[in-house]
Amino acid sequence: MAETDSLNVLLLGGRGQLGTDLVRTNPGHRLTVHGRSDADVTDAPAFERYVRSASPEVVLNTVAFNKTEQCEDDPLTALAVNTLAPRRLAALCADLNARLVHFSTDFVFDGLKGSPYDESDAPAPANLYGFSKYGGERFVALGSPENLVIRTSGLYGEAGSRAKGGNFVHTVLTRARSGQPLRVVNDIFFSPTWTADLAEKTWSLMEAPTACGIYHLANGGGCTWFEFARAVLETAGLTASVEPLSSSQWPGKMRRLPDTRLASVRWGSLGLAPLRPWRDALSAYLRRVPG
Ligand SMILES: NC(=O)c1ccc[n+]([C@@H]2O[C@H](COP(=O)([O-])OP(=O)(O)OC[C@H]3O[C@@H](n4cnc5c(N)ncnc54)[C@H](OP(=O)(O)O)[C@@H]3O)[C@@H](O)[C@H]2O)c1
């Protein structure tokens, strides 16, 4: 990248799972990496001071309260982090003339469509997490037509989710290697996505001159969590057995979303290479991080 193309980018949530891969794949922008200890997004005055002091041309917001079950018990924190903080951030970015790139989720859909959701499908959040993330993405979209909202699904990455303390791939491998039983739901479909692939495509999207609005970015295709667990074991060369469960056998308050696979239709219209299929991404991840 030419020096003149290099932008002043503020990365919020830079020590999270996706944030870590955004730092690693940065193609040469001048990056300020934020962590919660620098400024809590719910502390409005401190957060505003922090953002202003970074003088960003672009803000990437990976911050989220994404313990999905806990959102049901703690709706105020979910709304504060996932809806109201992005609302303030969008207003601040408009004031600073900075473009905002915000991450959202497949959980803005109710999962009842029966085929992958593309960007033209109307959101219909059915649980607190999805509702709070939908509010956030709406405020970001209203902040400026140049802002980007990137919806993604089922992330796993080398750093592991900060909120969830690891990732599903690692959990499956650890349990299989220690001989613990594996019971995984087989009636919920999603699009497993490696954060390294998502991070690379995020930089490309940010640099695409005509990109604006909502994009779905997930590795291609989809599967159930049970199928994903089986693929993790096969790819790692382990023979442990996995018991398929119905989601009705899985405890939890949150309303389950049967099928939230994502299709990246608008991404394709930019003429950029598609994200690879989820099995290829999983193989590449396990070559890099054998577990
Ligand atoms: N994980 C998934 O499967 C998934 C699926 C679809 C969409 N997404 C979306 O993708 C994005 C990235 O997810 P991820 O897996 O990378 O999450 P993650 O690893 O949990 O990272 C989230 C980051 O947000 C920070 N954060 C949380 N509350 C904060 C607050 N009040 N003030 C400041 N920072 C705060 C955390 O900081 P600390 O570490 O210091 O707490 C953490 O670094 C999120 O927008 C999420 O909604 C995730």
mmCIF file of C-alpha atoms and ligand atoms in Angstrom:
data_model
loop_
_atom_site.group_PDB
_atom_site.id
_atom_site.type_symbol
_atom_site.label_atom_id
_atom_site.label_comp_id
_atom_site.label_asym_id
_atom_site.label_seq_id
_atom_site.Cartn_x
_atom_site.Cartn_y
_atom_site.Cartn_z
ATOM 1 C CA MET A 1 0.000 0.000 0.000
ATOM 2 C CA ALA A 2 1.289 3.484 -0.870
ATOM 3 C CA GLU A 3 2.047 5.715 2.122
ATOM 4 C CA THR A 4 -0.611 8.184 0.899
ATOM 5 C CA ASP A 5 -3.297 5.440 1.076
ATOM 6 C CA SER A 6 -2.532 4.722 4.709
ATOM 7 C CA LEU A 7 -5.396 5.799 6.984
ATOM 8 C CA ASN A 8 -5.572 6.684 10.658
ATOM 9 C CA VAL A 9 -7.679 3.785 11.973
ATOM 10 C CA LEU A 10 -9.007 3.368 15.524
ATOM 11 C CA LEU A 11 -9.743 -0.294 16.317
ATOM 12 C CA LEU A 12 -12.195 -0.666 19.223
ATOM 13 C CA GLY A 13 -12.043 -4.013 21.044
ATOM 14 C CA GLY A 14 -8.602 -4.707 19.603
ATOM 15 C CA ARG A 15 -7.754 -7.421 22.137
ATOM 16 C CA GLY A 16 -10.820 -9.529 21.360
ATOM 17 C CA GLN A 17 -10.982 -12.535 19.075
ATOM 18 C CA LEU A 18 -11.698 -10.608 15.852
ATOM 19 C CA GLY A 19 -9.728 -7.562 16.989
ATOM 20 C CA THR A 20 -6.552 -9.652 17.355
ATOM 21 C CA ASP A 21 -6.798 -10.854 13.744
ATOM 22 C CA LEU A 22 -7.568 -7.333 12.505
ATOM 23 C CA VAL A 23 -4.301 -6.217 14.105
ATOM 24 C CA ARG A 24 -2.408 -9.184 12.608
ATOM 25 C CA THR A 25 -3.763 -8.646 9.069
ATOM 26 C CA ASN A 26 -3.531 -4.829 9.020
ATOM 27 C CA PRO A 27 -2.317 -4.067 5.478
ATOM 28 C CA GLY A 28 -0.389 -0.968 6.573
ATOM 29 C CA HIS A 29 -2.795 1.529 8.122
ATOM 30 C CA ARG A 30 -1.769 3.611 11.131
ATOM 31 C CA LEU A 31 -3.607 1.684 13.829
ATOM 32 C CA THR A 32 -4.618 2.747 17.347
ATOM 33 C CA VAL A 33 -5.636 -0.403 19.246
ATOM 34 C CA HIS A 34 -8.245 0.142 21.969
ATOM 35 C CA GLY A 35 -8.944 -2.173 24.898
ATOM 36 C CA ARG A 36 -11.540 -1.836 27.653
ATOM 37 C CA SER A 37 -8.836 -0.547 30.047
ATOM 38 C CA ASP A 38 -8.311 2.469 27.736
ATOM 39 C CA ALA A 39 -11.991 3.460 27.841
ATOM 40 C CA ASP A 40 -15.204 1.629 28.672
ATOM 41 C CA VAL A 41 -17.696 2.298 25.870
ATOM 42 C CA THR A 42 -20.477 2.752 28.448
ATOM 43 C CA ASP A 43 -18.599 5.616 30.144
ATOM 44 C CA ALA A 44 -19.778 8.213 27.632
ATOM 45 C CA PRO A 45 -17.533 11.191 28.564
ATOM 46 C CA ALA A 46 -14.334 9.123 28.938
ATOM 47 C CA PHE A 47 -15.058 7.200 25.748
ATOM 48 C CA GLU A 48 -15.708 10.373 23.771
ATOM 49 C CA ARG A 49 -12.444 11.916 25.010
ATOM 50 C CA TYR A 50 -10.576 8.757 24.048
ATOM 51 C CA VAL A 51 -12.040 8.605 20.519
ATOM 52 C CA ARG A 52 -11.440 12.312 19.869
ATOM 53 C CA SER A 53 -7.825 12.048 21.029
ATOM 54 C CA ALA A 54 -7.170 9.306 18.431
ATOM 55 C CA SER A 55 -8.275 11.636 15.555
ATOM 56 C CA PRO A 56 -9.481 8.677 13.475
ATOM 57 C CA GLU A 57 -10.357 8.734 9.795
ATOM 58 C CA VAL A 58 -11.921 5.277 10.212
ATOM 59 C CA VAL A 59 -13.242 3.539 13.365
ATOM 60 C CA LEU A 60 -13.591 -0.263 13.418
ATOM 61 C CA ASN A 61 -15.967 -1.311 16.221
ATOM 62 C CA THR A 62 -15.686 -4.944 17.329
ATOM 63 C CA VAL A 63 -16.851 -4.194 20.902
ATOM 64 C CA ALA A 64 -19.876 -6.204 21.997
ATOM 65 C CA PHE A 65 -21.582 -7.751 25.000
ATOM 66 C CA ASN A 66 -21.860 -11.101 23.255
ATOM 67 C CA LYS A 67 -22.536 -13.617 26.015
ATOM 68 C CA THR A 68 -25.834 -14.349 24.358
ATOM 69 C CA GLU A 69 -27.490 -16.153 27.293
ATOM 70 C CA GLN A 70 -26.351 -13.479 29.770
ATOM 71 C CA CYS A 71 -28.005 -10.786 27.643
ATOM 72 C CA GLU A 72 -31.380 -12.268 28.675
ATOM 73 C CA ASP A 73 -30.521 -11.747 32.366
ATOM 74 C CA ASP A 74 -28.767 -8.416 31.892
ATOM 75 C CA PRO A 75 -30.669 -6.513 29.197
ATOM 76 C CA LEU A 76 -29.447 -3.124 30.425
ATOM 77 C CA THR A 77 -25.807 -4.005 29.800
ATOM 78 C CA ALA A 78 -26.704 -5.567 26.442
ATOM 79 C CA LEU A 79 -28.480 -2.383 25.365
ATOM 80 C CA ALA A 80 -25.768 -0.121 26.809
ATOM 81 C CA VAL A 81 -22.908 -1.872 24.973
ATOM 82 C CA ASN A 82 -24.603 -3.143 21.825
ATOM 83 C CA THR A 83 -27.138 -0.374 21.081
ATOM 84 C CA LEU A 84 -26.464 2.881 22.929
ATOM 85 C CA ALA A 85 -22.661 2.899 22.676
ATOM 86 C CA PRO A 86 -22.802 2.433 18.851
ATOM 87 C CA ARG A 87 -25.448 5.196 18.725
ATOM 88 C CA ARG A 88 -23.113 7.639 20.491
ATOM 89 C CA LEU A 89 -20.179 6.408 18.437
ATOM 90 C CA ALA A 90 -22.049 6.976 15.166
ATOM 91 C CA ALA A 91 -22.850 10.566 16.198
ATOM 92 C CA LEU A 92 -19.235 11.133 17.245
ATOM 93 C CA CYS A 93 -17.889 9.703 13.981
ATOM 94 C CA ALA A 94 -20.245 11.983 12.017
ATOM 95 C CA ASP A 95 -18.903 14.932 14.000
ATOM 96 C CA LEU A 96 -15.273 13.871 13.339
ATOM 97 C CA ASN A 97 -16.010 13.092 9.679
ATOM 98 C CA ALA A 98 -14.751 9.550 10.337
ATOM 99 C CA ARG A 99 -16.198 6.483 8.685
ATOM 100 C CA LEU A 100 -17.565 3.853 11.068
ATOM 101 C CA VAL A 101 -17.202 0.133 10.333
ATOM 102 C CA HIS A 102 -19.363 -1.789 12.797
ATOM 103 C CA PHE A 103 -19.709 -5.546 13.359
ATOM 104 C CA SER A 104 -23.109 -7.148 13.770
ATOM 105 C CA THR A 105 -24.522 -10.628 13.812
ATOM 106 C CA ASP A 106 -26.630 -13.313 12.130
ATOM 107 C CA PHE A 107 -28.755 -13.140 15.329
ATOM 108 C CA VAL A 108 -30.611 -10.093 13.923
ATOM 109 C CA PHE A 109 -32.670 -12.737 12.069
ATOM 110 C CA ASP A 110 -35.160 -15.137 13.655
ATOM 111 C CA GLY A 111 -33.740 -18.147 11.798
ATOM 112 C CA LEU A 112 -37.070 -19.257 10.339
ATOM 113 C CA LYS A 113 -36.436 -18.497 6.651
ATOM 114 C CA GLY A 114 -35.116 -21.991 5.879
ATOM 115 C CA SER A 115 -32.278 -20.827 3.603
ATOM 116 C CA PRO A 116 -29.290 -18.459 4.009
ATOM 117 C CA TYR A 117 -30.065 -14.818 4.737
ATOM 118 C CA ASP A 118 -28.728 -12.169 2.369
ATOM 119 C CA GLU A 119 -28.529 -8.436 2.897
ATOM 120 C CA SER A 120 -31.991 -7.815 1.390
ATOM 121 C CA ASP A 121 -33.732 -9.938 4.061
ATOM 122 C CA ALA A 122 -35.560 -7.993 6.759
ATOM 123 C CA PRO A 123 -34.153 -8.474 10.279
ATOM 124 C CA ALA A 124 -36.519 -9.886 12.896
ATOM 125 C CA PRO A 125 -34.549 -10.285 16.127
ATOM 126 C CA ALA A 126 -36.025 -12.892 18.459
ATOM 127 C CA ASN A 127 -33.781 -12.666 21.529
ATOM 128 C CA LEU A 128 -32.204 -9.909 23.608
ATOM 129 C CA TYR A 129 -28.743 -10.185 22.069
ATOM 130 C CA GLY A 130 -30.132 -10.002 18.516
ATOM 131 C CA PHE A 131 -32.435 -7.134 19.451
ATOM 132 C CA SER A 132 -29.598 -5.133 21.044
ATOM 133 C CA LYS A 133 -27.256 -5.735 18.073
ATOM 134 C CA TYR A 134 -30.001 -4.778 15.619
ATOM 135 C CA GLY A 135 -30.480 -1.477 17.465
ATOM 136 C CA GLY A 136 -26.740 -0.830 17.213
ATOM 137 C CA GLU A 137 -26.531 -1.501 13.500
ATOM 138 C CA ARG A 138 -29.562 0.740 12.813
ATOM 139 C CA PHE A 139 -27.971 3.684 14.617
ATOM 140 C CA VAL A 140 -24.695 3.100 12.737
ATOM 141 C CA ALA A 141 -26.528 3.039 9.401
ATOM 142 C CA LEU A 142 -28.421 6.222 10.323
ATOM 143 C CA GLY A 143 -25.164 7.970 11.344
ATOM 144 C CA SER A 144 -23.881 8.214 7.767
ATOM 145 C CA PRO A 145 -24.629 6.494 4.443
ATOM 146 C CA GLU A 146 -20.877 5.852 4.152
ATOM 147 C CA ASN A 147 -20.742 3.719 7.303
ATOM 148 C CA LEU A 148 -20.368 -0.037 6.984
ATOM 149 C CA VAL A 149 -22.200 -2.714 8.971
ATOM 150 C CA ILE A 150 -20.640 -6.161 8.661
ATOM 151 C CA ARG A 151 -22.854 -9.037 9.801
ATOM 152 C CA THR A 152 -21.030 -12.249 10.536
ATOM 153 C CA SER A 153 -21.702 -15.629 12.180
ATOM 154 C CA GLY A 154 -20.154 -18.253 14.472
ATOM 155 C CA LEU A 155 -16.655 -16.803 14.887
ATOM 156 C CA TYR A 156 -13.593 -18.775 15.915
ATOM 157 C CA GLY A 157 -10.060 -17.447 16.000
ATOM 158 C CA GLU A 158 -6.645 -17.969 17.471
ATOM 159 C CA ALA A 159 -7.191 -15.507 20.325
ATOM 160 C CA GLY A 160 -10.508 -17.103 21.367
ATOM 161 C CA SER A 161 -13.526 -15.037 22.296
ATOM 162 C CA ARG A 162 -12.700 -12.714 25.199
ATOM 163 C CA ALA A 163 -16.291 -12.901 26.383
ATOM 164 C CA LYS A 164 -16.693 -16.661 26.099
ATOM 165 C CA GLY A 165 -13.149 -17.592 27.172
ATOM 166 C CA GLY A 166 -12.078 -19.621 24.130
ATOM 167 C CA ASN A 167 -13.744 -20.882 20.992
ATOM 168 C CA PHE A 168 -15.879 -23.855 19.988
ATOM 169 C CA VAL A 169 -13.095 -25.533 17.954
ATOM 170 C CA HIS A 170 -10.744 -25.445 20.932
ATOM 171 C CA THR A 171 -13.476 -26.736 23.271
ATOM 172 C CA VAL A 172 -14.220 -29.709 20.992
ATOM 173 C CA LEU A 173 -10.522 -30.626 20.671
ATOM 174 C CA THR A 174 -9.874 -30.276 24.397
ATOM 175 C CA ARG A 175 -12.840 -32.420 25.361
ATOM 176 C CA ALA A 176 -12.042 -35.078 22.751
ATOM 177 C CA ARG A 177 -8.387 -35.316 23.820
ATOM 178 C CA SER A 178 -9.288 -35.610 27.485
ATOM 179 C CA GLY A 179 -11.926 -38.279 26.811
ATOM 180 C CA GLN A 180 -14.856 -36.128 27.926
ATOM 181 C CA PRO A 181 -18.236 -36.746 26.248
ATOM 182 C CA LEU A 182 -19.239 -34.508 23.371
ATOM 183 C CA ARG A 183 -22.955 -33.695 23.022
ATOM 184 C CA VAL A 184 -23.743 -31.070 20.416
ATOM 185 C CA VAL A 185 -26.987 -29.672 18.968
ATOM 186 C CA ASN A 186 -27.863 -30.894 15.494
ATOM 187 C CA ASP A 187 -30.871 -28.727 14.650
ATOM 188 C CA ILE A 188 -29.307 -25.253 14.586
ATOM 189 C CA PHE A 189 -27.609 -24.149 11.360
ATOM 190 C CA PHE A 190 -25.068 -21.318 11.094
ATOM 191 C CA SER A 191 -22.061 -20.223 9.017
ATOM 192 C CA PRO A 192 -18.830 -20.967 10.925
ATOM 193 C CA THR A 193 -16.323 -18.218 10.183
ATOM 194 C CA TRP A 194 -12.593 -17.935 10.872
ATOM 195 C CA THR A 195 -11.751 -14.468 12.196
ATOM 196 C CA ALA A 196 -8.555 -14.326 10.074
ATOM 197 C CA ASP A 197 -10.634 -14.625 6.861
ATOM 198 C CA LEU A 198 -13.149 -12.085 8.150
ATOM 199 C CA ALA A 199 -10.364 -9.675 9.137
ATOM 200 C CA GLU A 200 -8.704 -9.798 5.699
ATOM 201 C CA LYS A 201 -12.019 -9.190 3.939
ATOM 202 C CA THR A 202 -12.854 -6.359 6.349
ATOM 203 C CA TRP A 203 -9.722 -4.484 5.281
ATOM 204 C CA SER A 204 -10.613 -5.053 1.600
ATOM 205 C CA LEU A 205 -14.162 -3.807 2.199
ATOM 206 C CA MET A 206 -12.921 -0.760 4.106
ATOM 207 C CA GLU A 207 -10.619 0.089 1.186
ATOM 208 C CA ALA A 208 -13.251 -0.508 -1.547
ATOM 209 C CA PRO A 209 -14.230 2.998 -2.721
ATOM 210 C CA THR A 210 -17.897 2.196 -3.432
ATOM 211 C CA ALA A 211 -18.691 -0.005 -0.419
ATOM 212 C CA CYS A 212 -21.309 1.336 2.011
ATOM 213 C CA GLY A 213 -24.217 -0.004 4.041
ATOM 214 C CA ILE A 214 -24.742 -3.612 5.167
ATOM 215 C CA TYR A 215 -22.574 -6.576 4.107
ATOM 216 C CA HIS A 216 -22.756 -10.206 5.155
ATOM 217 C CA LEU A 217 -19.253 -11.647 5.578
ATOM 218 C CA ALA A 218 -19.042 -15.309 6.580
ATOM 219 C CA ASN A 219 -17.194 -18.335 5.281
ATOM 220 C CA GLY A 220 -19.188 -20.031 2.533
ATOM 221 C CA GLY A 221 -21.981 -22.531 3.188
ATOM 222 C CA GLY A 222 -23.092 -23.660 6.598
ATOM 223 C CA CYS A 223 -23.811 -26.603 8.890
ATOM 224 C CA THR A 224 -25.203 -27.520 12.281
ATOM 225 C CA TRP A 225 -23.060 -27.270 15.415
ATOM 226 C CA PHE A 226 -22.984 -31.098 15.466
ATOM 227 C CA GLU A 227 -21.689 -31.218 11.870
ATOM 228 C CA PHE A 228 -19.135 -28.570 12.715
ATOM 229 C CA ALA A 229 -17.914 -30.557 15.745
ATOM 230 C CA ARG A 230 -17.581 -33.677 13.565
ATOM 231 C CA ALA A 231 -15.624 -31.699 10.956
ATOM 232 C CA VAL A 232 -13.287 -30.351 13.662
ATOM 233 C CA LEU A 233 -12.532 -33.905 14.853
ATOM 234 C CA GLU A 234 -12.098 -35.310 11.314
ATOM 235 C CA THR A 235 -9.821 -32.471 10.247
ATOM 236 C CA ALA A 236 -7.720 -32.874 13.400
ATOM 237 C CA GLY A 237 -7.527 -36.660 12.832
ATOM 238 C CA LEU A 238 -9.334 -37.546 16.079
ATOM 239 C CA THR A 239 -11.822 -40.409 16.339
ATOM 240 C CA ALA A 240 -13.899 -39.331 19.368
ATOM 241 C CA SER A 241 -17.639 -39.787 18.990
ATOM 242 C CA VAL A 242 -20.162 -36.943 19.186
ATOM 243 C CA GLU A 243 -23.748 -37.361 20.323
ATOM 244 C CA PRO A 244 -26.289 -35.272 18.381
ATOM 245 C CA LEU A 245 -28.737 -33.337 20.565
ATOM 246 C CA SER A 246 -31.953 -31.493 19.878
ATOM 247 C CA SER A 247 -31.851 -27.829 20.947
ATOM 248 C CA SER A 248 -34.851 -28.614 23.171
ATOM 249 C CA GLN A 249 -32.436 -30.783 25.212
ATOM 250 C CA TRP A 250 -30.054 -27.843 25.665
ATOM 251 C CA PRO A 251 -30.790 -25.699 28.729
ATOM 252 C CA GLY A 252 -31.088 -21.926 28.376
ATOM 253 C CA LYS A 253 -33.486 -19.000 28.439
ATOM 254 C CA MET A 254 -32.623 -17.587 25.056
ATOM 255 C CA ARG A 255 -34.959 -18.263 22.158
ATOM 256 C CA ARG A 256 -33.109 -20.553 19.700
ATOM 257 C CA LEU A 257 -32.725 -19.522 16.072
ATOM 258 C CA PRO A 258 -32.982 -22.641 13.864
ATOM 259 C CA ASP A 259 -31.050 -21.463 10.791
ATOM 260 C CA THR A 260 -29.064 -18.223 10.586
ATOM 261 C CA ARG A 261 -26.667 -19.097 7.761
ATOM 262 C CA LEU A 262 -25.543 -15.990 5.901
ATOM 263 C CA ALA A 263 -25.141 -15.418 2.155
ATOM 264 C CA SER A 264 -22.666 -12.695 1.096
ATOM 265 C CA VAL A 265 -24.541 -11.356 -1.945
ATOM 266 C CA ARG A 266 -23.525 -7.671 -1.829
ATOM 267 C CA TRP A 267 -19.883 -8.645 -1.307
ATOM 268 C CA GLY A 268 -20.004 -10.587 -4.581
ATOM 269 C CA SER A 269 -21.334 -7.520 -6.404
ATOM 270 C CA LEU A 270 -18.149 -5.598 -5.479
ATOM 271 C CA GLY A 271 -16.161 -7.974 -7.699
ATOM 272 C CA LEU A 272 -14.010 -9.149 -4.754
ATOM 273 C CA ALA A 273 -13.048 -12.814 -4.258
ATOM 274 C CA PRO A 274 -15.607 -14.664 -2.079
ATOM 275 C CA LEU A 275 -14.770 -15.968 1.368
ATOM 276 C CA ARG A 276 -13.698 -19.592 1.080
ATOM 277 C CA PRO A 277 -16.066 -22.435 2.121
ATOM 278 C CA TRP A 278 -16.200 -23.070 5.859
ATOM 279 C CA ARG A 279 -14.503 -26.511 5.638
ATOM 280 C CA ASP A 280 -11.498 -25.007 3.806
ATOM 281 C CA ALA A 281 -11.257 -22.227 6.380
ATOM 282 C CA LEU A 282 -11.414 -24.761 9.234
ATOM 283 C CA SER A 283 -8.581 -26.821 7.652
ATOM 284 C CA ALA A 284 -6.452 -23.684 7.264
ATOM 285 C CA TYR A 285 -7.180 -22.669 10.868
ATOM 286 C CA LEU A 286 -6.209 -26.088 12.235
ATOM 287 C CA ARG A 287 -2.964 -26.069 10.215
ATOM 288 C CA ARG A 288 -2.142 -22.749 11.868
ATOM 289 C CA VAL A 289 -3.490 -23.607 15.343
ATOM 290 C CA PRO A 290 -3.377 -27.412 15.792
ATOM 291 C CA GLY A 291 -5.200 -26.967 19.134
HETATM 292 N N1 LIG B 1 -18.222 -14.482 18.493
HETATM 293 C C1 LIG B 1 -19.141 -14.809 17.574
HETATM 294 O O1 LIG B 1 -19.434 -15.995 17.343
HETATM 295 C C2 LIG B 1 -19.828 -13.734 16.782
HETATM 296 C C3 LIG B 1 -20.819 -14.073 15.856
HETATM 297 C C4 LIG B 1 -21.456 -13.062 15.117
HETATM 298 C C5 LIG B 1 -21.087 -11.723 15.323
HETATM 299 N N2 LIG B 1 -20.120 -11.428 16.250
HETATM 300 C C6 LIG B 1 -19.753 -10.017 16.437
HETATM 301 O O2 LIG B 1 -18.378 -9.880 16.085
HETATM 302 C C7 LIG B 1 -17.766 -8.868 16.906
HETATM 303 C C8 LIG B 1 -16.473 -9.407 17.519
HETATM 304 O O3 LIG B 1 -16.741 -10.566 18.328
HETATM 305 P P1 LIG B 1 -15.557 -11.332 19.090
HETATM 306 O O4 LIG B 1 -15.863 -12.788 19.060
HETATM 307 O O5 LIG B 1 -14.231 -10.849 18.600
HETATM 308 O O6 LIG B 1 -15.806 -10.809 20.584
HETATM 309 P P2 LIG B 1 -14.806 -10.798 21.842
HETATM 310 O O7 LIG B 1 -13.628 -11.658 21.623
HETATM 311 O O8 LIG B 1 -15.655 -11.045 23.059
HETATM 312 O O9 LIG B 1 -14.314 -9.269 21.853
HETATM 313 C C9 LIG B 1 -15.180 -8.229 22.198
HETATM 314 C C10 LIG B 1 -14.356 -7.099 22.747
HETATM 315 O O10 LIG B 1 -15.257 -6.104 23.275
HETATM 316 C C11 LIG B 1 -14.659 -5.540 24.426
HETATM 317 N N3 LIG B 1 -15.684 -4.966 25.295
HETATM 318 C C12 LIG B 1 -16.810 -5.573 25.766
HETATM 319 N N4 LIG B 1 -17.494 -4.715 26.530
HETATM 320 C C13 LIG B 1 -16.791 -3.544 26.546
HETATM 321 C C14 LIG B 1 -16.989 -2.281 27.157
HETATM 322 N N5 LIG B 1 -18.049 -2.047 27.953
HETATM 323 N N6 LIG B 1 -16.083 -1.293 26.934
HETATM 324 C C15 LIG B 1 -15.005 -1.526 26.139
HETATM 325 N N7 LIG B 1 -14.744 -2.711 25.543
HETATM 326 C C16 LIG B 1 -15.636 -3.707 25.755
HETATM 327 C C17 LIG B 1 -13.957 -6.695 25.088
HETATM 328 O O11 LIG B 1 -12.948 -6.180 25.919
HETATM 329 P P3 LIG B 1 -12.397 -7.055 27.188
HETATM 330 O O12 LIG B 1 -11.760 -8.230 26.568
HETATM 331 O O13 LIG B 1 -11.464 -6.153 27.865
HETATM 332 O O14 LIG B 1 -13.614 -7.415 27.990
HETATM 333 C C18 LIG B 1 -13.430 -7.505 23.896
HETATM 334 O O15 LIG B 1 -12.110 -7.140 23.596
HETATM 335 C C19 LIG B 1 -18.847 -8.426 17.905
HETATM 336 O O16 LIG B 1 -19.480 -7.276 17.395
HETATM 337 C C20 LIG B 1 -19.869 -9.565 17.899
HETATM 338 O O17 LIG B 1 -21.162 -9.123 18.210
HETATM 339 C C21 LIG B 1 -19.491 -12.378 16.977
#
